[in-house]
PDB file of C-alpha atoms and ligand atoms in Angstrom:
ATOM      1  CA  MET A   1       0.000   0.000   0.000  1.00  0.00           C
ATOM      2  CA  GLU A   2       1.271   3.476  -0.981  1.00  0.00           C
ATOM      3  CA  GLN A   3       2.200   5.412   2.162  1.00  0.00           C
ATOM      4  CA  LYS A   4       0.911   8.950   2.646  1.00  0.00           C
ATOM      5  CA  LYS A   5       3.141  11.747   1.288  1.00  0.00           C
ATOM      6  CA  ILE A   6       4.920  13.673   4.038  1.00  0.00           C
ATOM      7  CA  SER A   7       4.050  17.369   4.161  1.00  0.00           C
ATOM      8  CA  LEU A   8       4.983  20.270   6.415  1.00  0.00           C
ATOM      9  CA  THR A   9       1.750  19.602   8.309  1.00  0.00           C
ATOM     10  CA  THR A  10       2.670  15.933   8.810  1.00  0.00           C
ATOM     11  CA  LEU A  11       5.930  16.977  10.487  1.00  0.00           C
ATOM     12  CA  LYS A  12       4.115  19.424  12.758  1.00  0.00           C
ATOM     13  CA  GLU A  13       1.637  16.689  13.729  1.00  0.00           C
ATOM     14  CA  MET A  14       4.474  14.216  14.358  1.00  0.00           C
ATOM     15  CA  LYS A  15       6.009  16.646  16.855  1.00  0.00           C
ATOM     16  CA  GLN A  16       2.646  17.170  18.547  1.00  0.00           C
ATOM     17  CA  GLN A  17       2.141  13.408  18.805  1.00  0.00           C
ATOM     18  CA  GLY A  18       5.718  12.764  19.979  1.00  0.00           C
ATOM     19  CA  VAL A  19       6.541  10.647  16.907  1.00  0.00           C
ATOM     20  CA  PRO A  20      10.274  10.956  16.051  1.00  0.00           C
ATOM     21  CA  ILE A  21      11.025  12.390  12.589  1.00  0.00           C
ATOM     22  CA  THR A  22      13.696  10.754  10.428  1.00  0.00           C
ATOM     23  CA  MET A  23      15.901  12.720   8.037  1.00  0.00           C
ATOM     24  CA  VAL A  24      18.863  11.628   5.953  1.00  0.00           C
ATOM     25  CA  THR A  25      20.892  13.310   3.248  1.00  0.00           C
ATOM     26  CA  ALA A  26      20.569  12.136  -0.353  1.00  0.00           C
ATOM     27  CA  TYR A  27      22.416  13.423  -3.378  1.00  0.00           C
ATOM     28  CA  ASP A  28      21.298  11.263  -6.299  1.00  0.00           C
ATOM     29  CA  TYR A  29      18.429   9.241  -7.799  1.00  0.00           C
ATOM     30  CA  PRO A  30      19.312   5.708  -6.616  1.00  0.00           C
ATOM     31  CA  THR A  31      19.975   6.869  -3.066  1.00  0.00           C
ATOM     32  CA  ALA A  32      16.719   8.827  -3.063  1.00  0.00           C
ATOM     33  CA  ARG A  33      14.806   5.717  -4.120  1.00  0.00           C
ATOM     34  CA  ILE A  34      16.482   3.605  -1.452  1.00  0.00           C
ATOM     35  CA  VAL A  35      15.886   6.022   1.426  1.00  0.00           C
ATOM     36  CA  ASP A  36      12.302   6.648   0.308  1.00  0.00           C
ATOM     37  CA  GLU A  37      11.587   2.916   0.080  1.00  0.00           C
ATOM     38  CA  ALA A  38      13.168   2.501   3.528  1.00  0.00           C
ATOM     39  CA  GLY A  39      10.538   4.878   4.925  1.00  0.00           C
ATOM     40  CA  ILE A  40      12.537   8.038   5.614  1.00  0.00           C
ATOM     41  CA  ASP A  41      10.360  11.071   6.422  1.00  0.00           C
ATOM     42  CA  THR A  42      12.563  13.820   4.983  1.00  0.00           C
ATOM     43  CA  ALA A  43      15.457  13.802   2.527  1.00  0.00           C
ATOM     44  CA  LEU A  44      17.949  16.650   2.656  1.00  0.00           C
ATOM     45  CA  VAL A  45      20.141  17.453  -0.314  1.00  0.00           C
ATOM     46  CA  GLY A  46      22.755  18.828   2.046  1.00  0.00           C
ATOM     47  CA  ASP A  47      25.537  21.153   1.033  1.00  0.00           C
ATOM     48  CA  SER A  48      27.597  18.324   2.533  1.00  0.00           C
ATOM     49  CA  ALA A  49      27.375  17.111  -1.089  1.00  0.00           C
ATOM     50  CA  ALA A  50      30.420  19.395  -1.435  1.00  0.00           C
ATOM     51  CA  ASN A  51      32.745  17.169   0.573  1.00  0.00           C
ATOM     52  CA  VAL A  52      30.768  13.910   0.541  1.00  0.00           C
ATOM     53  CA  VAL A  53      30.211  13.446  -3.197  1.00  0.00           C
ATOM     54  CA  LEU A  54      32.051  16.256  -4.998  1.00  0.00           C
ATOM     55  CA  GLY A  55      35.426  15.982  -3.269  1.00  0.00           C
ATOM     56  CA  TYR A  56      35.711  19.594  -2.090  1.00  0.00           C
ATOM     57  CA  PRO A  57      37.560  20.105   1.220  1.00  0.00           C
ATOM     58  CA  ASP A  58      34.504  21.684   2.874  1.00  0.00           C
ATOM     59  CA  THR A  59      31.048  23.077   2.043  1.00  0.00           C
ATOM     60  CA  ILE A  60      32.209  26.568   1.039  1.00  0.00           C
ATOM     61  CA  PRO A  61      32.840  26.068  -2.716  1.00  0.00           C
ATOM     62  CA  VAL A  62      29.617  24.278  -3.686  1.00  0.00           C
ATOM     63  CA  THR A  63      27.324  26.377  -5.897  1.00  0.00           C
ATOM     64  CA  VAL A  64      23.574  26.792  -6.317  1.00  0.00           C
ATOM     65  CA  GLU A  65      23.843  25.197  -9.785  1.00  0.00           C
ATOM     66  CA  GLU A  66      25.590  22.126  -8.364  1.00  0.00           C
ATOM     67  CA  LEU A  67      23.046  21.652  -5.587  1.00  0.00           C
ATOM     68  CA  LEU A  68      20.121  22.209  -7.983  1.00  0.00           C
ATOM     69  CA  HIS A  69      21.525  19.419 -10.155  1.00  0.00           C
ATOM     70  CA  HIS A  70      21.642  17.037  -7.175  1.00  0.00           C
ATOM     71  CA  THR A  71      18.219  18.161  -5.911  1.00  0.00           C
ATOM     72  CA  ARG A  72      16.596  17.398  -9.298  1.00  0.00           C
ATOM     73  CA  ALA A  73      18.043  13.886  -9.238  1.00  0.00           C
ATOM     74  CA  VAL A  74      16.758  13.279  -5.712  1.00  0.00           C
ATOM     75  CA  ARG A  75      13.328  14.681  -6.664  1.00  0.00           C
ATOM     76  CA  ARG A  76      13.037  12.006  -9.363  1.00  0.00           C
ATOM     77  CA  GLY A  77      13.687   9.277  -6.791  1.00  0.00           C
ATOM     78  CA  LEU A  78      11.300  10.344  -4.014  1.00  0.00           C
ATOM     79  CA  ARG A  79       7.647   9.428  -3.676  1.00  0.00           C
ATOM     80  CA  ARG A  80       6.801   9.903   0.001  1.00  0.00           C
ATOM     81  CA  ALA A  81       9.566  11.820   1.770  1.00  0.00           C
ATOM     82  CA  LEU A  82       9.598  15.611   2.013  1.00  0.00           C
ATOM     83  CA  LEU A  83      12.464  17.064  -0.058  1.00  0.00           C
ATOM     84  CA  ILE A  84      14.606  19.830   1.431  1.00  0.00           C
ATOM     85  CA  GLY A  85      17.324  21.586  -0.584  1.00  0.00           C
ATOM     86  CA  ASP A  86      20.283  23.172   1.199  1.00  0.00           C
ATOM     87  CA  MET A  87      21.223  26.708   0.240  1.00  0.00           C
ATOM     88  CA  PRO A  88      24.982  27.040  -0.270  1.00  0.00           C
ATOM     89  CA  PHE A  89      27.250  29.565   1.409  1.00  0.00           C
ATOM     90  CA  MET A  90      26.728  33.090   0.013  1.00  0.00           C
ATOM     91  CA  SER A  91      23.511  32.138  -1.814  1.00  0.00           C
ATOM     92  CA  TYR A  92      21.347  33.842   0.864  1.00  0.00           C
ATOM     93  CA  ASN A  93      23.849  35.961   2.784  1.00  0.00           C
ATOM     94  CA  VAL A  94      24.155  38.954   0.449  1.00  0.00           C
ATOM     95  CA  SER A  95      20.610  40.307   0.451  1.00  0.00           C
ATOM     96  CA  VAL A  96      17.009  39.319   1.072  1.00  0.00           C
ATOM     97  CA  GLU A  97      16.345  39.596  -2.684  1.00  0.00           C
ATOM     98  CA  GLN A  98      19.213  37.211  -3.439  1.00  0.00           C
ATOM     99  CA  ALA A  99      17.904  34.732  -0.834  1.00  0.00           C
ATOM    100  CA  ILE A 100      14.374  34.786  -2.265  1.00  0.00           C
ATOM    101  CA  ALA A 101      15.617  34.440  -5.849  1.00  0.00           C
ATOM    102  CA  ASN A 102      17.931  31.509  -5.042  1.00  0.00           C
ATOM    103  CA  GLY A 103      15.517  29.843  -2.630  1.00  0.00           C
ATOM    104  CA  GLY A 104      12.778  30.091  -5.246  1.00  0.00           C
ATOM    105  CA  ARG A 105      14.998  28.268  -7.751  1.00  0.00           C
ATOM    106  CA  PHE A 106      15.149  25.215  -5.473  1.00  0.00           C
ATOM    107  CA  LEU A 107      11.347  25.023  -5.533  1.00  0.00           C
ATOM    108  CA  LYS A 108      10.719  26.011  -9.155  1.00  0.00           C
ATOM    109  CA  GLU A 109      13.642  24.356 -10.934  1.00  0.00           C
ATOM    110  CA  ALA A 110      14.435  21.357  -8.734  1.00  0.00           C
ATOM    111  CA  GLY A 111      11.180  20.352  -7.057  1.00  0.00           C
ATOM    112  CA  ALA A 112      12.333  20.959  -3.477  1.00  0.00           C
ATOM    113  CA  GLU A 113       9.527  21.481  -0.998  1.00  0.00           C
ATOM    114  CA  ALA A 114      11.622  23.600   1.364  1.00  0.00           C
ATOM    115  CA  VAL A 115      15.125  25.030   1.696  1.00  0.00           C
ATOM    116  CA  LYS A 116      17.575  25.097   4.592  1.00  0.00           C
ATOM    117  CA  VAL A 117      19.734  28.038   5.633  1.00  0.00           C
ATOM    118  CA  GLU A 118      22.382  28.217   8.338  1.00  0.00           C
ATOM    119  CA  GLY A 119      22.611  30.916  10.991  1.00  0.00           C
ATOM    120  CA  GLY A 120      20.853  32.581  13.877  1.00  0.00           C
ATOM    121  CA  GLY A 121      19.413  35.994  14.595  1.00  0.00           C
ATOM    122  CA  TRP A 122      21.212  37.665  11.691  1.00  0.00           C
ATOM    123  CA  VAL A 123      19.405  35.440   9.170  1.00  0.00           C
ATOM    124  CA  ALA A 124      15.939  35.788  10.771  1.00  0.00           C
ATOM    125  CA  LYS A 125      14.986  38.813   8.655  1.00  0.00           C
ATOM    126  CA  THR A 126      15.887  36.867   5.505  1.00  0.00           C
ATOM    127  CA  VAL A 127      13.930  33.815   6.687  1.00  0.00           C
ATOM    128  CA  ALA A 128      10.856  35.985   7.348  1.00  0.00           C
ATOM    129  CA  ALA A 129      11.063  37.475   3.840  1.00  0.00           C
ATOM    130  CA  MET A 130      11.513  34.051   2.225  1.00  0.00           C
ATOM    131  CA  VAL A 131       8.527  32.638   4.107  1.00  0.00           C
ATOM    132  CA  GLU A 132       6.508  35.712   3.144  1.00  0.00           C
ATOM    133  CA  ALA A 133       7.453  34.997  -0.478  1.00  0.00           C
ATOM    134  CA  GLY A 134       6.108  31.449  -0.131  1.00  0.00           C
ATOM    135  CA  ILE A 135       9.338  29.517   0.446  1.00  0.00           C
ATOM    136  CA  PRO A 136       9.191  27.086   3.389  1.00  0.00           C
ATOM    137  CA  VAL A 137      12.437  27.439   5.362  1.00  0.00           C
ATOM    138  CA  VAL A 138      14.406  25.123   7.673  1.00  0.00           C
ATOM    139  CA  GLY A 139      16.888  26.771  10.056  1.00  0.00           C
ATOM    140  CA  HIS A 140      20.244  25.294  11.094  1.00  0.00           C
ATOM    141  CA  LEU A 141      21.960  26.190  14.391  1.00  0.00           C
ATOM    142  CA  GLY A 142      24.726  24.935  16.668  1.00  0.00           C
ATOM    143  CA  LEU A 143      27.683  23.852  14.590  1.00  0.00           C
ATOM    144  CA  THR A 144      27.047  25.542  11.246  1.00  0.00           C
ATOM    145  CA  PRO A 145      29.647  24.142   8.818  1.00  0.00           C
ATOM    146  CA  GLN A 146      29.470  27.137   6.437  1.00  0.00           C
ATOM    147  CA  THR A 147      30.839  29.364   9.220  1.00  0.00           C
ATOM    148  CA  ALA A 148      32.831  26.705  11.109  1.00  0.00           C
ATOM    149  CA  SER A 149      36.022  28.777  11.019  1.00  0.00           C
ATOM    150  CA  MET A 150      34.252  31.562  12.941  1.00  0.00           C
ATOM    151  CA  LEU A 151      33.105  29.005  15.528  1.00  0.00           C
ATOM    152  CA  GLY A 152      36.648  27.803  16.176  1.00  0.00           C
ATOM    153  CA  GLY A 153      36.386  24.788  13.870  1.00  0.00           C
ATOM    154  CA  TYR A 154      34.170  21.703  13.854  1.00  0.00           C
ATOM    155  CA  ARG A 155      33.458  21.556  17.572  1.00  0.00           C
ATOM    156  CA  VAL A 156      30.562  21.186  19.985  1.00  0.00           C
ATOM    157  CA  GLN A 157      28.645  24.457  20.443  1.00  0.00           C
ATOM    158  CA  GLY A 158      26.727  25.755  23.470  1.00  0.00           C
ATOM    159  CA  ARG A 159      28.804  24.286  26.276  1.00  0.00           C
ATOM    160  CA  THR A 160      28.665  27.455  28.388  1.00  0.00           C
ATOM    161  CA  ALA A 161      25.488  29.024  29.764  1.00  0.00           C
ATOM    162  CA  GLU A 162      26.155  32.123  27.676  1.00  0.00           C
ATOM    163  CA  SER A 163      26.733  30.348  24.345  1.00  0.00           C
ATOM    164  CA  ALA A 164      23.824  27.952  25.020  1.00  0.00           C
ATOM    165  CA  ARG A 165      21.552  30.932  25.745  1.00  0.00           C
ATOM    166  CA  LYS A 166      22.556  32.464  22.410  1.00  0.00           C
ATOM    167  CA  ILE A 167      21.529  29.284  20.587  1.00  0.00           C
ATOM    168  CA  VAL A 168      18.167  29.238  22.420  1.00  0.00           C
ATOM    169  CA  ASP A 169      17.576  32.896  21.490  1.00  0.00           C
ATOM    170  CA  ASP A 170      18.570  32.228  17.862  1.00  0.00           C
ATOM    171  CA  ALA A 171      16.215  29.232  17.735  1.00  0.00           C
ATOM    172  CA  LEU A 172      13.338  31.363  19.016  1.00  0.00           C
ATOM    173  CA  ALA A 173      14.188  34.082  16.480  1.00  0.00           C
ATOM    174  CA  LEU A 174      14.086  31.570  13.607  1.00  0.00           C
ATOM    175  CA  GLN A 175      10.784  30.150  14.815  1.00  0.00           C
ATOM    176  CA  GLN A 176       9.389  33.683  15.157  1.00  0.00           C
ATOM    177  CA  ALA A 177      10.589  34.423  11.598  1.00  0.00           C
ATOM    178  CA  GLY A 178       8.505  31.532  10.302  1.00  0.00           C
ATOM    179  CA  ALA A 179      10.979  28.631   9.946  1.00  0.00           C
ATOM    180  CA  PHE A 180       8.938  25.392  10.093  1.00  0.00           C
ATOM    181  CA  LEU A 181      11.805  23.096  11.146  1.00  0.00           C
ATOM    182  CA  LEU A 182      15.176  23.485  12.838  1.00  0.00           C
ATOM    183  CA  VAL A 183      18.310  21.376  12.399  1.00  0.00           C
ATOM    184  CA  LEU A 184      20.455  21.496  15.529  1.00  0.00           C
ATOM    185  CA  GLU A 185      24.001  20.253  15.080  1.00  0.00           C
ATOM    186  CA  CYS A 186      26.612  19.246  17.625  1.00  0.00           C
ATOM    187  CA  VAL A 187      25.312  20.641  20.910  1.00  0.00           C
ATOM    188  CA  PRO A 188      25.138  19.025  24.371  1.00  0.00           C
ATOM    189  CA  ASP A 189      22.254  16.565  24.730  1.00  0.00           C
ATOM    190  CA  ARG A 190      20.513  18.570  27.466  1.00  0.00           C
ATOM    191  CA  LEU A 191      20.561  21.688  25.288  1.00  0.00           C
ATOM    192  CA  GLY A 192      19.101  19.651  22.394  1.00  0.00           C
ATOM    193  CA  GLU A 193      16.276  18.514  24.660  1.00  0.00           C
ATOM    194  CA  LEU A 194      15.660  21.983  26.101  1.00  0.00           C
ATOM    195  CA  ILE A 195      15.427  23.619  22.661  1.00  0.00           C
ATOM    196  CA  SER A 196      13.127  20.858  21.381  1.00  0.00           C
ATOM    197  CA  LYS A 197      10.834  21.393  24.362  1.00  0.00           C
ATOM    198  CA  THR A 198      10.972  25.193  24.057  1.00  0.00           C
ATOM    199  CA  LEU A 199      10.094  25.390  20.364  1.00  0.00           C
ATOM    200  CA  VAL A 200       6.730  24.492  18.863  1.00  0.00           C
ATOM    201  CA  ILE A 201       8.388  23.654  15.520  1.00  0.00           C
ATOM    202  CA  PRO A 202      10.164  20.275  15.214  1.00  0.00           C
ATOM    203  CA  VAL A 203      13.878  20.180  16.038  1.00  0.00           C
ATOM    204  CA  ILE A 204      15.973  17.634  14.146  1.00  0.00           C
ATOM    205  CA  GLY A 205      19.231  16.817  15.881  1.00  0.00           C
ATOM    206  CA  ILE A 206      22.599  15.687  14.592  1.00  0.00           C
ATOM    207  CA  GLY A 207      24.881  15.236  17.559  1.00  0.00           C
ATOM    208  CA  ALA A 208      22.238  16.895  19.757  1.00  0.00           C
ATOM    209  CA  GLY A 209      21.253  13.884  21.876  1.00  0.00           C
ATOM    210  CA  PRO A 210      18.295  11.495  21.819  1.00  0.00           C
ATOM    211  CA  ASN A 211      15.589  13.883  23.000  1.00  0.00           C
ATOM    212  CA  THR A 212      15.152  16.097  19.964  1.00  0.00           C
ATOM    213  CA  ASP A 213      12.046  15.691  17.765  1.00  0.00           C
ATOM    214  CA  GLY A 214      14.001  13.761  15.158  1.00  0.00           C
ATOM    215  CA  GLN A 215      17.437  12.808  13.909  1.00  0.00           C
ATOM    216  CA  VAL A 216      19.437  13.438  10.756  1.00  0.00           C
ATOM    217  CA  LEU A 217      22.592  11.722   9.509  1.00  0.00           C
ATOM    218  CA  VAL A 218      24.640  12.026   6.346  1.00  0.00           C
ATOM    219  CA  PHE A 219      23.742   9.014   4.173  1.00  0.00           C
ATOM    220  CA  HIS A 220      27.377   8.105   3.444  1.00  0.00           C
ATOM    221  CA  ASP A 221      28.188   8.098   7.188  1.00  0.00           C
ATOM    222  CA  LEU A 222      25.094   6.022   8.032  1.00  0.00           C
ATOM    223  CA  VAL A 223      25.835   3.265   5.512  1.00  0.00           C
ATOM    224  CA  GLY A 224      29.624   3.398   5.979  1.00  0.00           C
ATOM    225  CA  ILE A 225      30.829   4.269   2.498  1.00  0.00           C
ATOM    226  CA  GLN A 226      34.096   5.603   3.915  1.00  0.00           C
ATOM    227  CA  SER A 227      35.758   3.748   6.748  1.00  0.00           C
ATOM    228  CA  GLY A 228      38.063   6.496   8.118  1.00  0.00           C
ATOM    229  CA  PHE A 229      37.342   9.169  10.748  1.00  0.00           C
ATOM    230  CA  ALA A 230      33.735   9.843  11.645  1.00  0.00           C
ATOM    231  CA  PRO A 231      32.419  12.409  14.150  1.00  0.00           C
ATOM    232  CA  LYS A 232      31.347  11.032  17.570  1.00  0.00           C
ATOM    233  CA  PHE A 233      27.648  11.498  16.706  1.00  0.00           C
ATOM    234  CA  VAL A 234      27.809   9.173  13.693  1.00  0.00           C
ATOM    235  CA  LYS A 235      26.569   5.609  13.929  1.00  0.00           C
ATOM    236  CA  ARG A 236      27.520   3.396  11.008  1.00  0.00           C
ATOM    237  CA  TYR A 237      24.669   0.975  10.345  1.00  0.00           C
ATOM    238  CA  ALA A 238      26.576  -0.873   7.615  1.00  0.00           C
ATOM    239  CA  LYS A 239      29.975  -1.111   5.950  1.00  0.00           C
ATOM    240  CA  VAL A 240      28.813  -0.588   2.395  1.00  0.00           C
ATOM    241  CA  GLY A 241      32.184   0.850   1.323  1.00  0.00           C
ATOM    242  CA  ASP A 242      33.910  -2.456   2.169  1.00  0.00           C
ATOM    243  CA  GLU A 243      31.250  -4.374   0.214  1.00  0.00           C
ATOM    244  CA  ILE A 244      31.664  -2.119  -2.837  1.00  0.00           C
ATOM    245  CA  ARG A 245      35.476  -2.304  -2.720  1.00  0.00           C
ATOM    246  CA  SER A 246      35.364  -6.082  -2.479  1.00  0.00           C
ATOM    247  CA  ALA A 247      32.836  -6.337  -5.351  1.00  0.00           C
ATOM    248  CA  VAL A 248      34.944  -4.144  -7.670  1.00  0.00           C
ATOM    249  CA  SER A 249      38.116  -5.995  -6.722  1.00  0.00           C
ATOM    250  CA  ARG A 250      36.492  -9.394  -7.504  1.00  0.00           C
ATOM    251  CA  TYR A 251      35.249  -7.975 -10.822  1.00  0.00           C
ATOM    252  CA  CYS A 252      38.810  -6.877 -11.682  1.00  0.00           C
ATOM    253  CA  SER A 253      40.210 -10.349 -10.860  1.00  0.00           C
ATOM    254  CA  GLU A 254      37.514 -12.149 -12.866  1.00  0.00           C
ATOM    255  CA  VAL A 255      38.067  -9.959 -15.935  1.00  0.00           C
ATOM    256  CA  LYS A 256      41.818 -10.562 -15.683  1.00  0.00           C
ATOM    257  CA  ASP A 257      41.432 -14.346 -15.374  1.00  0.00           C
ATOM    258  CA  ARG A 258      38.559 -14.439 -17.931  1.00  0.00           C
ATOM    259  CA  THR A 259      36.021 -16.013 -15.573  1.00  0.00           C
ATOM    260  CA  PHE A 260      33.743 -13.028 -16.215  1.00  0.00           C
ATOM    261  CA  PRO A 261      31.653 -12.900 -18.330  1.00  0.00           C
ATOM    262  CA  ALA A 262      30.504 -16.506 -17.953  1.00  0.00           C
ATOM    263  CA  ASP A 263      28.073 -18.428 -20.208  1.00  0.00           C
ATOM    264  CA  GLU A 264      25.024 -16.981 -18.486  1.00  0.00           C
ATOM    265  CA  HIS A 265      26.097 -13.412 -19.309  1.00  0.00           C
ATOM    266  CA  CYS A 266      26.482 -14.042 -23.070  1.00  0.00           C
ATOM    267  CA  PHE A 267      24.117 -13.572 -26.028  1.00  0.00           C
ATOM    268  CA  ARG A 268      23.887 -16.270 -28.733  1.00  0.00           C
ATOM    269  CA  ILE A 269      23.697 -16.259 -32.513  1.00  0.00           C
ATOM    270  CA  PRO A 270      22.251 -19.382 -34.213  1.00  0.00           C
ATOM    271  CA  ASP A 271      24.945 -21.699 -35.740  1.00  0.00           C
ATOM    272  CA  GLU A 272      23.587 -21.302 -39.274  1.00  0.00           C
ATOM    273  CA  GLU A 273      23.724 -17.491 -39.025  1.00  0.00           C
ATOM    274  CA  PHE A 274      27.274 -17.551 -37.732  1.00  0.00           C
ATOM    275  CA  ASP A 275      28.356 -20.020 -40.443  1.00  0.00           C
ATOM    276  CA  ALA A 276      26.784 -17.738 -43.046  1.00  0.00           C
ATOM    277  CA  LEU A 277      28.694 -14.795 -41.606  1.00  0.00           C
ATOM    278  CA  ARG A 278      31.962 -16.732 -41.787  1.00  0.00           C
ATOM    279  CA  ARG A 279      31.284 -17.802 -45.371  1.00  0.00           C
ATOM    280  CA  SER A 280      30.498 -14.196 -46.362  1.00  0.00           C
ATOM    281  CA  LEU A 281      33.814 -13.087 -44.873  1.00  0.00           C
ATOM    282  CA  GLU A 282      35.746 -15.816 -46.767  1.00  0.00           C
ATOM    283  CA  ARG A 283      34.335 -14.670 -50.113  1.00  0.00           C
TER     284      ARG A 283
HETATM  285  O1  KIV B   1      24.621  19.485   4.649  1.00  0.00           O
HETATM  286  C1  KIV B   1      24.241  18.617   5.440  1.00  0.00           C
HETATM  287  O2  KIV B   1      24.412  17.409   5.223  1.00  0.00           O
HETATM  288  C2  KIV B   1      23.599  19.049   6.670  1.00  0.00           C
HETATM  289  C3  KIV B   1      23.204  18.006   7.652  1.00  0.00           C
HETATM  290  C4  KIV B   1      24.389  17.487   8.352  1.00  0.00           C
HETATM  291  C5  KIV B   1      22.189  18.490   8.589  1.00  0.00           C
HETATM  292  O3  KIV B   1      23.400  20.212   6.859  1.00  0.00           O
END
């Protein structure tokens, strides 16, 4: 049976009913199909595409065009999950007009149902204008990778009363501005819980403890495509990278020793047709 499409209202109701919301990143069509079939509630085409699938050192260089391309692919793979596109660094920071124009492209040209922006109080005016223009917006607080250098690197945020208070105030400002969802990254678990309880909009945590309204992970971390360093908040549910490496390595060996392709992978031509071909070549 086809499951009901997730909407902004569904997420609001899930929070009210205490049902945890699941979110995962997706960057392409096959991944989108897999996560949708697995029952994910929301798929985020994160600007983490920059480092995860495009090989950039961080999220700074990725462009609107690049993320639109990935968002379109994910759109084609989703049936049920809500699709959120991430707005890259400097695509909403210059002016409200720029933010509306770029945010609108994610909806019009790529089929996103909402966009995500990073930042606190300073971005609230922009969020309000985007919402006013009809663009559903997700906020992102705590560790905000686009401005990680200003936060002292990729580190836990809100460990002092003062810095935690700032995050609470920023969260309230984003909610007041009309954001319908908040991603909260890398903050102490008790702060994650407090903000989730304080806000009426759902709070999706990544490294924010178990008591937020939902959780998000980067797809490649979740399935273990890379086996090296992973942040403390990552849980690898599989070691898909090892499986892929082993499959490609076996393929290489079988091509080298001519055991692939085998009989069952070959097409046939009837004997009489092949004989006729030979005879025509001998003439
Ligand atoms: O870009 C991204 O993948 C994100 C998630 C980690 C929330 O912003």
